Amino acid sequence: MIILLMGAPGAGKGTQADLLASNLGYRKLSTGDALRKHVKLGTEIGRVAGAIMDRGDLVPDDVLFKVLSEELSSDSSVVTLLDGYPRNVDQAKALEALKSSAVKGAIHLDVAKDVLISRLSGRRVCSSCGSTYHMSSSPPDQCGKCRKCGASVVQRPDDRQEAVAVRLDVYEKNTRPVLQYYSEKGRCWHIDGTGDAGEVFSRLKAVIDEICSPV
Ligand code: AMP
């Protein structure tokens, strides 16, 4: 079973997918994480994707389809949370063609634009273990090092102001229509994505329980 976690950049999809994975044993499949891994390893896909990601644009659909098919082919999980795919209607159609009966629905985390910008501009990540920080609400230690592993904490290139503006724009133009696509199929839910992570988790879990319950 595949559940799509949707939301603008900074809506908290990654955080919630991590919470659902650690608390309920679901698999988190993030296309952004998969691409960043390719960039780090210097693969062909990483070479195509790196610069596009840094400026906040979408990586071409054929590259994403390859990444997604690879990741899903090794998927034996009961519930997979897809974070970051589909990001346009063509990708949604490609996913339907690949796994139509498995896709149970899309859950959108609703968050206002000013909150998204504040979350993204303050976000920092550990360059080694990937732990996430926020400069005002959960800063790294005083020397700017990761509290878990001690490595340097950095700003993602696509969290810089210019890239954030591009990502929010791309989201409105390309990804928001995906919600309409799933609404027309009666498979789109919205939840309030503001408040602390635990509150959002409870709202999300209630919707997932509803989606997963036998009719
Ligand atoms: P994320 O970590 O989900 O914010 O993704 C980081 C970046 O990876 C995005 O800004 C895109 O450049 C790229 N990316 C991730 N998923 C997709 C996708 N489904 N289609 C195109 N580009 C993607």
PDB file of C-alpha atoms and ligand atoms in Angstrom:
ATOM      1  CA  MET A   1       0.000   0.000   0.000  1.00  0.00           C
ATOM      2  CA  ILE A   2       1.345   3.420  -0.967  1.00  0.00           C
ATOM      3  CA  ILE A   3       0.298   6.679   0.695  1.00  0.00           C
ATOM      4  CA  LEU A   4       1.422   9.957  -0.839  1.00  0.00           C
ATOM      5  CA  LEU A   5       2.566  12.601   1.619  1.00  0.00           C
ATOM      6  CA  MET A   6       2.040  15.902  -0.140  1.00  0.00           C
ATOM      7  CA  GLY A   7       2.753  19.491   0.772  1.00  0.00           C
ATOM      8  CA  ALA A   8       4.795  22.497  -0.268  1.00  0.00           C
ATOM      9  CA  PRO A   9       8.524  22.571   0.533  1.00  0.00           C
ATOM     10  CA  GLY A  10       8.816  23.093   4.284  1.00  0.00           C
ATOM     11  CA  ALA A  11       5.379  21.632   5.048  1.00  0.00           C
ATOM     12  CA  GLY A  12       6.991  18.918   7.187  1.00  0.00           C
ATOM     13  CA  LYS A  13       6.555  15.860   4.957  1.00  0.00           C
ATOM     14  CA  GLY A  14      10.020  14.511   5.751  1.00  0.00           C
ATOM     15  CA  THR A  15       9.632  15.009   9.510  1.00  0.00           C
ATOM     16  CA  GLN A  16       6.236  13.318   9.532  1.00  0.00           C
ATOM     17  CA  ALA A  17       7.401  10.448   7.331  1.00  0.00           C
ATOM     18  CA  ASP A  18      10.281   9.865   9.785  1.00  0.00           C
ATOM     19  CA  LEU A  19       7.868   9.867  12.744  1.00  0.00           C
ATOM     20  CA  LEU A  20       5.474   7.471  11.017  1.00  0.00           C
ATOM     21  CA  ALA A  21       8.361   5.208  10.042  1.00  0.00           C
ATOM     22  CA  SER A  22       9.857   5.076  13.531  1.00  0.00           C
ATOM     23  CA  ASN A  23       6.544   4.785  15.409  1.00  0.00           C
ATOM     24  CA  LEU A  24       4.563   2.549  13.096  1.00  0.00           C
ATOM     25  CA  GLY A  25       7.210   0.747  11.036  1.00  0.00           C
ATOM     26  CA  TYR A  26       6.146   2.197   7.707  1.00  0.00           C
ATOM     27  CA  ARG A  27       8.707   2.647   4.969  1.00  0.00           C
ATOM     28  CA  LYS A  28       9.640   6.220   4.041  1.00  0.00           C
ATOM     29  CA  LEU A  29      10.574   6.688   0.410  1.00  0.00           C
ATOM     30  CA  SER A  30      11.768  10.226  -0.311  1.00  0.00           C
ATOM     31  CA  THR A  31      12.698  11.002  -3.903  1.00  0.00           C
ATOM     32  CA  GLY A  32      14.638  14.076  -2.669  1.00  0.00           C
ATOM     33  CA  ASP A  33      16.726  11.840  -0.347  1.00  0.00           C
ATOM     34  CA  ALA A  34      17.233   9.286  -3.133  1.00  0.00           C
ATOM     35  CA  LEU A  35      18.446  12.039  -5.485  1.00  0.00           C
ATOM     36  CA  ARG A  36      20.752  13.534  -2.831  1.00  0.00           C
ATOM     37  CA  LYS A  37      22.271  10.063  -2.395  1.00  0.00           C
ATOM     38  CA  HIS A  38      22.954   9.911  -6.152  1.00  0.00           C
ATOM     39  CA  VAL A  39      24.559  13.365  -6.013  1.00  0.00           C
ATOM     40  CA  LYS A  40      26.790  12.314  -3.101  1.00  0.00           C
ATOM     41  CA  LEU A  41      27.847   9.119  -4.876  1.00  0.00           C
ATOM     42  CA  GLY A  42      28.501  11.019  -8.129  1.00  0.00           C
ATOM     43  CA  THR A  43      26.353   8.687 -10.257  1.00  0.00           C
ATOM     44  CA  GLU A  44      25.096   9.637 -13.725  1.00  0.00           C
ATOM     45  CA  ILE A  45      21.698  10.497 -12.207  1.00  0.00           C
ATOM     46  CA  GLY A  46      23.422  12.618  -9.557  1.00  0.00           C
ATOM     47  CA  ARG A  47      25.362  14.528 -12.213  1.00  0.00           C
ATOM     48  CA  VAL A  48      22.135  15.380 -14.068  1.00  0.00           C
ATOM     49  CA  ALA A  49      20.181  16.228 -10.913  1.00  0.00           C
ATOM     50  CA  GLY A  50      22.670  18.175  -8.730  1.00  0.00           C
ATOM     51  CA  ALA A  51      22.583  21.644 -10.289  1.00  0.00           C
ATOM     52  CA  ILE A  52      18.842  21.451 -10.998  1.00  0.00           C
ATOM     53  CA  MET A  53      18.150  20.629  -7.349  1.00  0.00           C
ATOM     54  CA  ASP A  54      20.418  23.404  -6.077  1.00  0.00           C
ATOM     55  CA  ARG A  55      18.431  26.041  -7.924  1.00  0.00           C
ATOM     56  CA  GLY A  56      15.102  24.579  -6.790  1.00  0.00           C
ATOM     57  CA  ASP A  57      13.748  23.310 -10.121  1.00  0.00           C
ATOM     58  CA  LEU A  58      12.273  19.909 -10.848  1.00  0.00           C
ATOM     59  CA  VAL A  59      14.533  17.139 -12.109  1.00  0.00           C
ATOM     60  CA  PRO A  60      13.219  15.691 -15.430  1.00  0.00           C
ATOM     61  CA  ASP A  61      10.381  13.170 -15.178  1.00  0.00           C
ATOM     62  CA  ASP A  62      12.286  10.339 -16.906  1.00  0.00           C
ATOM     63  CA  VAL A  63      15.094  10.565 -14.326  1.00  0.00           C
ATOM     64  CA  LEU A  64      12.579  10.534 -11.479  1.00  0.00           C
ATOM     65  CA  PHE A  65      10.712   7.601 -12.942  1.00  0.00           C
ATOM     66  CA  LYS A  66      13.958   5.621 -13.032  1.00  0.00           C
ATOM     67  CA  VAL A  67      14.741   6.505  -9.405  1.00  0.00           C
ATOM     68  CA  LEU A  68      11.204   5.662  -8.278  1.00  0.00           C
ATOM     69  CA  SER A  69      11.022   2.341 -10.164  1.00  0.00           C
ATOM     70  CA  GLU A  70      14.370   1.272  -8.669  1.00  0.00           C
ATOM     71  CA  GLU A  71      13.257   2.128  -5.142  1.00  0.00           C
ATOM     72  CA  LEU A  72       9.821   0.523  -5.488  1.00  0.00           C
ATOM     73  CA  SER A  73      11.199  -2.661  -7.039  1.00  0.00           C
ATOM     74  CA  SER A  74      12.904  -3.479  -3.730  1.00  0.00           C
ATOM     75  CA  ASP A  75       9.794  -2.576  -1.734  1.00  0.00           C
ATOM     76  CA  SER A  76       8.209  -5.300   0.344  1.00  0.00           C
ATOM     77  CA  SER A  77       6.738  -3.005   2.999  1.00  0.00           C
ATOM     78  CA  VAL A  78       3.147  -3.125   4.070  1.00  0.00           C
ATOM     79  CA  VAL A  79       2.810   0.656   3.931  1.00  0.00           C
ATOM     80  CA  THR A  80       5.127   2.923   1.953  1.00  0.00           C
ATOM     81  CA  LEU A  81       4.993   6.669   2.501  1.00  0.00           C
ATOM     82  CA  LEU A  82       5.990   8.418  -0.668  1.00  0.00           C
ATOM     83  CA  ASP A  83       7.511  11.821   0.131  1.00  0.00           C
ATOM     84  CA  GLY A  84       8.218  14.090  -2.840  1.00  0.00           C
ATOM     85  CA  TYR A  85       6.573  12.147  -5.660  1.00  0.00           C
ATOM     86  CA  PRO A  86       4.473  12.901  -7.704  1.00  0.00           C
ATOM     87  CA  ARG A  87       5.363  16.563  -8.222  1.00  0.00           C
ATOM     88  CA  ASN A  88       3.345  17.078 -11.399  1.00  0.00           C
ATOM     89  CA  VAL A  89       0.333  15.470 -13.067  1.00  0.00           C
ATOM     90  CA  ASP A  90       2.453  13.502 -15.564  1.00  0.00           C
ATOM     91  CA  GLN A  91       4.311  11.900 -12.663  1.00  0.00           C
ATOM     92  CA  ALA A  92       0.975  11.068 -11.002  1.00  0.00           C
ATOM     93  CA  LYS A  93      -0.160   9.340 -14.185  1.00  0.00           C
ATOM     94  CA  ALA A  94       3.145   7.454 -14.447  1.00  0.00           C
ATOM     95  CA  LEU A  95       2.718   6.242 -10.863  1.00  0.00           C
ATOM     96  CA  GLU A  96      -0.852   5.137 -11.590  1.00  0.00           C
ATOM     97  CA  ALA A  97       0.426   3.139 -14.573  1.00  0.00           C
ATOM     98  CA  LEU A  98       3.163   1.550 -12.445  1.00  0.00           C
ATOM     99  CA  LYS A  99       1.259   0.809  -9.229  1.00  0.00           C
ATOM    100  CA  SER A 100      -2.374   1.753  -9.737  1.00  0.00           C
ATOM    101  CA  SER A 101      -4.049  -0.455  -7.153  1.00  0.00           C
ATOM    102  CA  ALA A 102      -1.360   0.178  -4.530  1.00  0.00           C
ATOM    103  CA  VAL A 103      -1.818   3.960  -4.348  1.00  0.00           C
ATOM    104  CA  LYS A 104      -4.453   4.533  -1.669  1.00  0.00           C
ATOM    105  CA  GLY A 105      -4.454   8.288  -1.621  1.00  0.00           C
ATOM    106  CA  ALA A 106      -2.727  11.613  -1.154  1.00  0.00           C
ATOM    107  CA  ILE A 107      -2.600  13.474   2.149  1.00  0.00           C
ATOM    108  CA  HIS A 108      -1.749  17.159   1.915  1.00  0.00           C
ATOM    109  CA  LEU A 109      -0.191  19.056   4.823  1.00  0.00           C
ATOM    110  CA  ASP A 110      -1.696  22.560   4.667  1.00  0.00           C
ATOM    111  CA  VAL A 111       0.752  25.262   5.803  1.00  0.00           C
ATOM    112  CA  ALA A 112       0.631  29.021   5.082  1.00  0.00           C
ATOM    113  CA  LYS A 113       3.345  30.507   2.853  1.00  0.00           C
ATOM    114  CA  ASP A 114       4.928  32.751   5.529  1.00  0.00           C
ATOM    115  CA  VAL A 115       5.324  29.730   7.835  1.00  0.00           C
ATOM    116  CA  LEU A 116       6.910  27.707   4.995  1.00  0.00           C
ATOM    117  CA  ILE A 117       9.436  30.479   4.302  1.00  0.00           C
ATOM    118  CA  SER A 118      10.374  30.811   7.959  1.00  0.00           C
ATOM    119  CA  ARG A 119      10.802  27.017   8.329  1.00  0.00           C
ATOM    120  CA  LEU A 120      12.948  26.712   5.176  1.00  0.00           C
ATOM    121  CA  SER A 121      15.166  29.740   5.721  1.00  0.00           C
ATOM    122  CA  GLY A 122      16.009  28.637   9.291  1.00  0.00           C
ATOM    123  CA  ARG A 123      16.519  24.965   8.436  1.00  0.00           C
ATOM    124  CA  ARG A 124      19.991  23.436   8.771  1.00  0.00           C
ATOM    125  CA  VAL A 125      21.040  19.823   8.286  1.00  0.00           C
ATOM    126  CA  CYS A 126      23.919  17.733   9.563  1.00  0.00           C
ATOM    127  CA  SER A 127      26.375  17.077   6.744  1.00  0.00           C
ATOM    128  CA  SER A 128      27.032  13.590   8.086  1.00  0.00           C
ATOM    129  CA  CYS A 129      23.944  11.985   9.679  1.00  0.00           C
ATOM    130  CA  GLY A 130      21.267  14.219   8.107  1.00  0.00           C
ATOM    131  CA  SER A 131      19.677  15.330  11.407  1.00  0.00           C
ATOM    132  CA  THR A 132      17.590  18.440  10.929  1.00  0.00           C
ATOM    133  CA  TYR A 133      17.792  21.651  12.961  1.00  0.00           C
ATOM    134  CA  HIS A 134      16.109  25.055  12.954  1.00  0.00           C
ATOM    135  CA  MET A 135      18.157  28.114  13.897  1.00  0.00           C
ATOM    136  CA  SER A 136      15.461  29.507  16.203  1.00  0.00           C
ATOM    137  CA  SER A 137      13.374  26.570  17.439  1.00  0.00           C
ATOM    138  CA  SER A 138      15.959  23.736  17.658  1.00  0.00           C
ATOM    139  CA  PRO A 139      19.475  25.039  16.957  1.00  0.00           C
ATOM    140  CA  PRO A 140      22.626  22.896  16.693  1.00  0.00           C
ATOM    141  CA  ASP A 141      25.184  23.198  19.516  1.00  0.00           C
ATOM    142  CA  GLN A 142      27.013  26.485  20.160  1.00  0.00           C
ATOM    143  CA  CYS A 143      29.803  25.665  17.706  1.00  0.00           C
ATOM    144  CA  GLY A 144      27.303  24.910  14.936  1.00  0.00           C
ATOM    145  CA  LYS A 145      27.900  21.155  15.247  1.00  0.00           C
ATOM    146  CA  CYS A 146      25.368  18.328  15.174  1.00  0.00           C
ATOM    147  CA  ARG A 147      24.124  17.399  18.639  1.00  0.00           C
ATOM    148  CA  LYS A 148      23.925  13.724  17.639  1.00  0.00           C
ATOM    149  CA  CYS A 149      27.202  13.061  15.810  1.00  0.00           C
ATOM    150  CA  GLY A 150      29.294  16.256  16.157  1.00  0.00           C
ATOM    151  CA  ALA A 151      29.663  16.853  12.393  1.00  0.00           C
ATOM    152  CA  SER A 152      29.167  20.274  10.785  1.00  0.00           C
ATOM    153  CA  VAL A 153      25.639  21.547  10.348  1.00  0.00           C
ATOM    154  CA  VAL A 154      25.039  23.295   7.028  1.00  0.00           C
ATOM    155  CA  GLN A 155      22.305  24.990   4.997  1.00  0.00           C
ATOM    156  CA  ARG A 156      21.008  22.955   2.057  1.00  0.00           C
ATOM    157  CA  PRO A 157      21.785  24.869  -1.172  1.00  0.00           C
ATOM    158  CA  ASP A 158      18.091  24.725  -2.070  1.00  0.00           C
ATOM    159  CA  ASP A 159      17.114  26.321   1.263  1.00  0.00           C
ATOM    160  CA  ARG A 160      18.814  29.590   0.213  1.00  0.00           C
ATOM    161  CA  GLN A 161      16.400  32.461  -0.360  1.00  0.00           C
ATOM    162  CA  GLU A 162      16.522  32.464  -4.196  1.00  0.00           C
ATOM    163  CA  ALA A 163      16.030  28.689  -4.411  1.00  0.00           C
ATOM    164  CA  VAL A 164      13.178  28.753  -1.871  1.00  0.00           C
ATOM    165  CA  ALA A 165      11.326  31.275  -4.052  1.00  0.00           C
ATOM    166  CA  VAL A 166      11.772  29.009  -7.099  1.00  0.00           C
ATOM    167  CA  ARG A 167      10.641  25.903  -5.175  1.00  0.00           C
ATOM    168  CA  LEU A 168       7.463  27.564  -3.874  1.00  0.00           C
ATOM    169  CA  ASP A 169       6.666  28.802  -7.356  1.00  0.00           C
ATOM    170  CA  VAL A 170       7.297  25.395  -8.928  1.00  0.00           C
ATOM    171  CA  TYR A 171       5.063  23.887  -6.259  1.00  0.00           C
ATOM    172  CA  GLU A 172       2.124  26.181  -7.084  1.00  0.00           C
ATOM    173  CA  LYS A 173       2.439  25.709 -10.841  1.00  0.00           C
ATOM    174  CA  ASN A 174       3.304  22.015 -11.090  1.00  0.00           C
ATOM    175  CA  THR A 175       2.446  20.184  -7.884  1.00  0.00           C
ATOM    176  CA  ARG A 176      -0.781  21.793  -6.693  1.00  0.00           C
ATOM    177  CA  PRO A 177      -2.669  20.444  -9.770  1.00  0.00           C
ATOM    178  CA  VAL A 178      -1.775  16.933  -8.538  1.00  0.00           C
ATOM    179  CA  LEU A 179      -4.184  17.498  -5.619  1.00  0.00           C
ATOM    180  CA  GLN A 180      -6.987  18.134  -8.085  1.00  0.00           C
ATOM    181  CA  TYR A 181      -6.015  14.917  -9.904  1.00  0.00           C
ATOM    182  CA  TYR A 182      -6.464  12.849  -6.712  1.00  0.00           C
ATOM    183  CA  SER A 183      -9.528  14.824  -5.559  1.00  0.00           C
ATOM    184  CA  GLU A 184     -11.294  13.849  -8.774  1.00  0.00           C
ATOM    185  CA  LYS A 185     -10.581  10.222  -7.884  1.00  0.00           C
ATOM    186  CA  GLY A 186     -11.945  10.788  -4.349  1.00  0.00           C
ATOM    187  CA  ARG A 187      -8.514  10.039  -2.890  1.00  0.00           C
ATOM    188  CA  CYS A 188      -7.244  13.360  -1.525  1.00  0.00           C
ATOM    189  CA  TRP A 189      -7.219  14.420   2.140  1.00  0.00           C
ATOM    190  CA  HIS A 190      -6.075  17.679   3.732  1.00  0.00           C
ATOM    191  CA  ILE A 191      -4.775  18.134   7.241  1.00  0.00           C
ATOM    192  CA  ASP A 192      -3.559  21.178   9.149  1.00  0.00           C
ATOM    193  CA  GLY A 193       0.254  20.991   9.013  1.00  0.00           C
ATOM    194  CA  THR A 194       0.877  23.683  11.641  1.00  0.00           C
ATOM    195  CA  GLY A 195       1.502  23.219  15.352  1.00  0.00           C
ATOM    196  CA  ASP A 196       4.080  20.944  16.877  1.00  0.00           C
ATOM    197  CA  ALA A 197       5.215  17.783  15.128  1.00  0.00           C
ATOM    198  CA  GLY A 198       3.361  15.545  17.618  1.00  0.00           C
ATOM    199  CA  GLU A 199       0.034  17.257  16.942  1.00  0.00           C
ATOM    200  CA  VAL A 200       0.479  16.989  13.173  1.00  0.00           C
ATOM    201  CA  PHE A 201       1.459  13.329  13.614  1.00  0.00           C
ATOM    202  CA  SER A 202      -1.820  12.602  15.473  1.00  0.00           C
ATOM    203  CA  ARG A 203      -3.891  14.265  12.726  1.00  0.00           C
ATOM    204  CA  LEU A 204      -2.000  12.374  10.068  1.00  0.00           C
ATOM    205  CA  LYS A 205      -2.327   9.042  11.807  1.00  0.00           C
ATOM    206  CA  ALA A 206      -6.095   9.494  12.139  1.00  0.00           C
ATOM    207  CA  VAL A 207      -6.380   9.988   8.368  1.00  0.00           C
ATOM    208  CA  ILE A 208      -4.066   7.052   7.602  1.00  0.00           C
ATOM    209  CA  ASP A 209      -6.169   4.831   9.895  1.00  0.00           C
ATOM    210  CA  GLU A 210      -9.244   5.931   7.951  1.00  0.00           C
ATOM    211  CA  ILE A 211      -7.555   5.196   4.605  1.00  0.00           C
ATOM    212  CA  CYS A 212      -6.290   1.796   5.757  1.00  0.00           C
ATOM    213  CA  SER A 213      -9.488   0.650   7.467  1.00  0.00           C
ATOM    214  CA  PRO A 214     -11.484  -1.936   5.523  1.00  0.00           C
ATOM    215  CA  VAL A 215     -14.717  -0.485   4.108  1.00  0.00           C
TER     216      VAL A 215
HETATM  217  P1  AMP B   1      12.813  17.444  -1.488  1.00  0.00           P
HETATM  218  O1  AMP B   1      13.854  16.907  -0.579  1.00  0.00           O
HETATM  219  O2  AMP B   1      11.606  16.565  -1.614  1.00  0.00           O
HETATM  220  O3  AMP B   1      12.460  18.880  -1.188  1.00  0.00           O
HETATM  221  O4  AMP B   1      13.469  17.459  -2.968  1.00  0.00           O
HETATM  222  C1  AMP B   1      14.635  18.197  -3.231  1.00  0.00           C
HETATM  223  C2  AMP B   1      14.743  18.435  -4.729  1.00  0.00           C
HETATM  224  O5  AMP B   1      14.852  17.179  -5.422  1.00  0.00           O
HETATM  225  C3  AMP B   1      13.551  19.127  -5.380  1.00  0.00           C
HETATM  226  O6  AMP B   1      13.592  20.538  -5.222  1.00  0.00           O
HETATM  227  C4  AMP B   1      13.749  18.700  -6.827  1.00  0.00           C
HETATM  228  O7  AMP B   1      14.807  19.412  -7.444  1.00  0.00           O
HETATM  229  C5  AMP B   1      14.203  17.255  -6.671  1.00  0.00           C
HETATM  230  N1  AMP B   1      13.049  16.324  -6.673  1.00  0.00           N
HETATM  231  C6  AMP B   1      12.622  15.534  -5.648  1.00  0.00           C
HETATM  232  N2  AMP B   1      11.541  14.831  -6.005  1.00  0.00           N
HETATM  233  C7  AMP B   1      11.262  15.193  -7.282  1.00  0.00           C
HETATM  234  C8  AMP B   1      10.251  14.837  -8.212  1.00  0.00           C
HETATM  235  N3  AMP B   1       9.279  13.955  -7.898  1.00  0.00           N
HETATM  236  N4  AMP B   1      10.287  15.400  -9.456  1.00  0.00           N
HETATM  237  C9  AMP B   1      11.261  16.262  -9.792  1.00  0.00           C
HETATM  238  N5  AMP B   1      12.230  16.665  -8.968  1.00  0.00           N
HETATM  239  C10 AMP B   1      12.241  16.131  -7.727  1.00  0.00           C
END
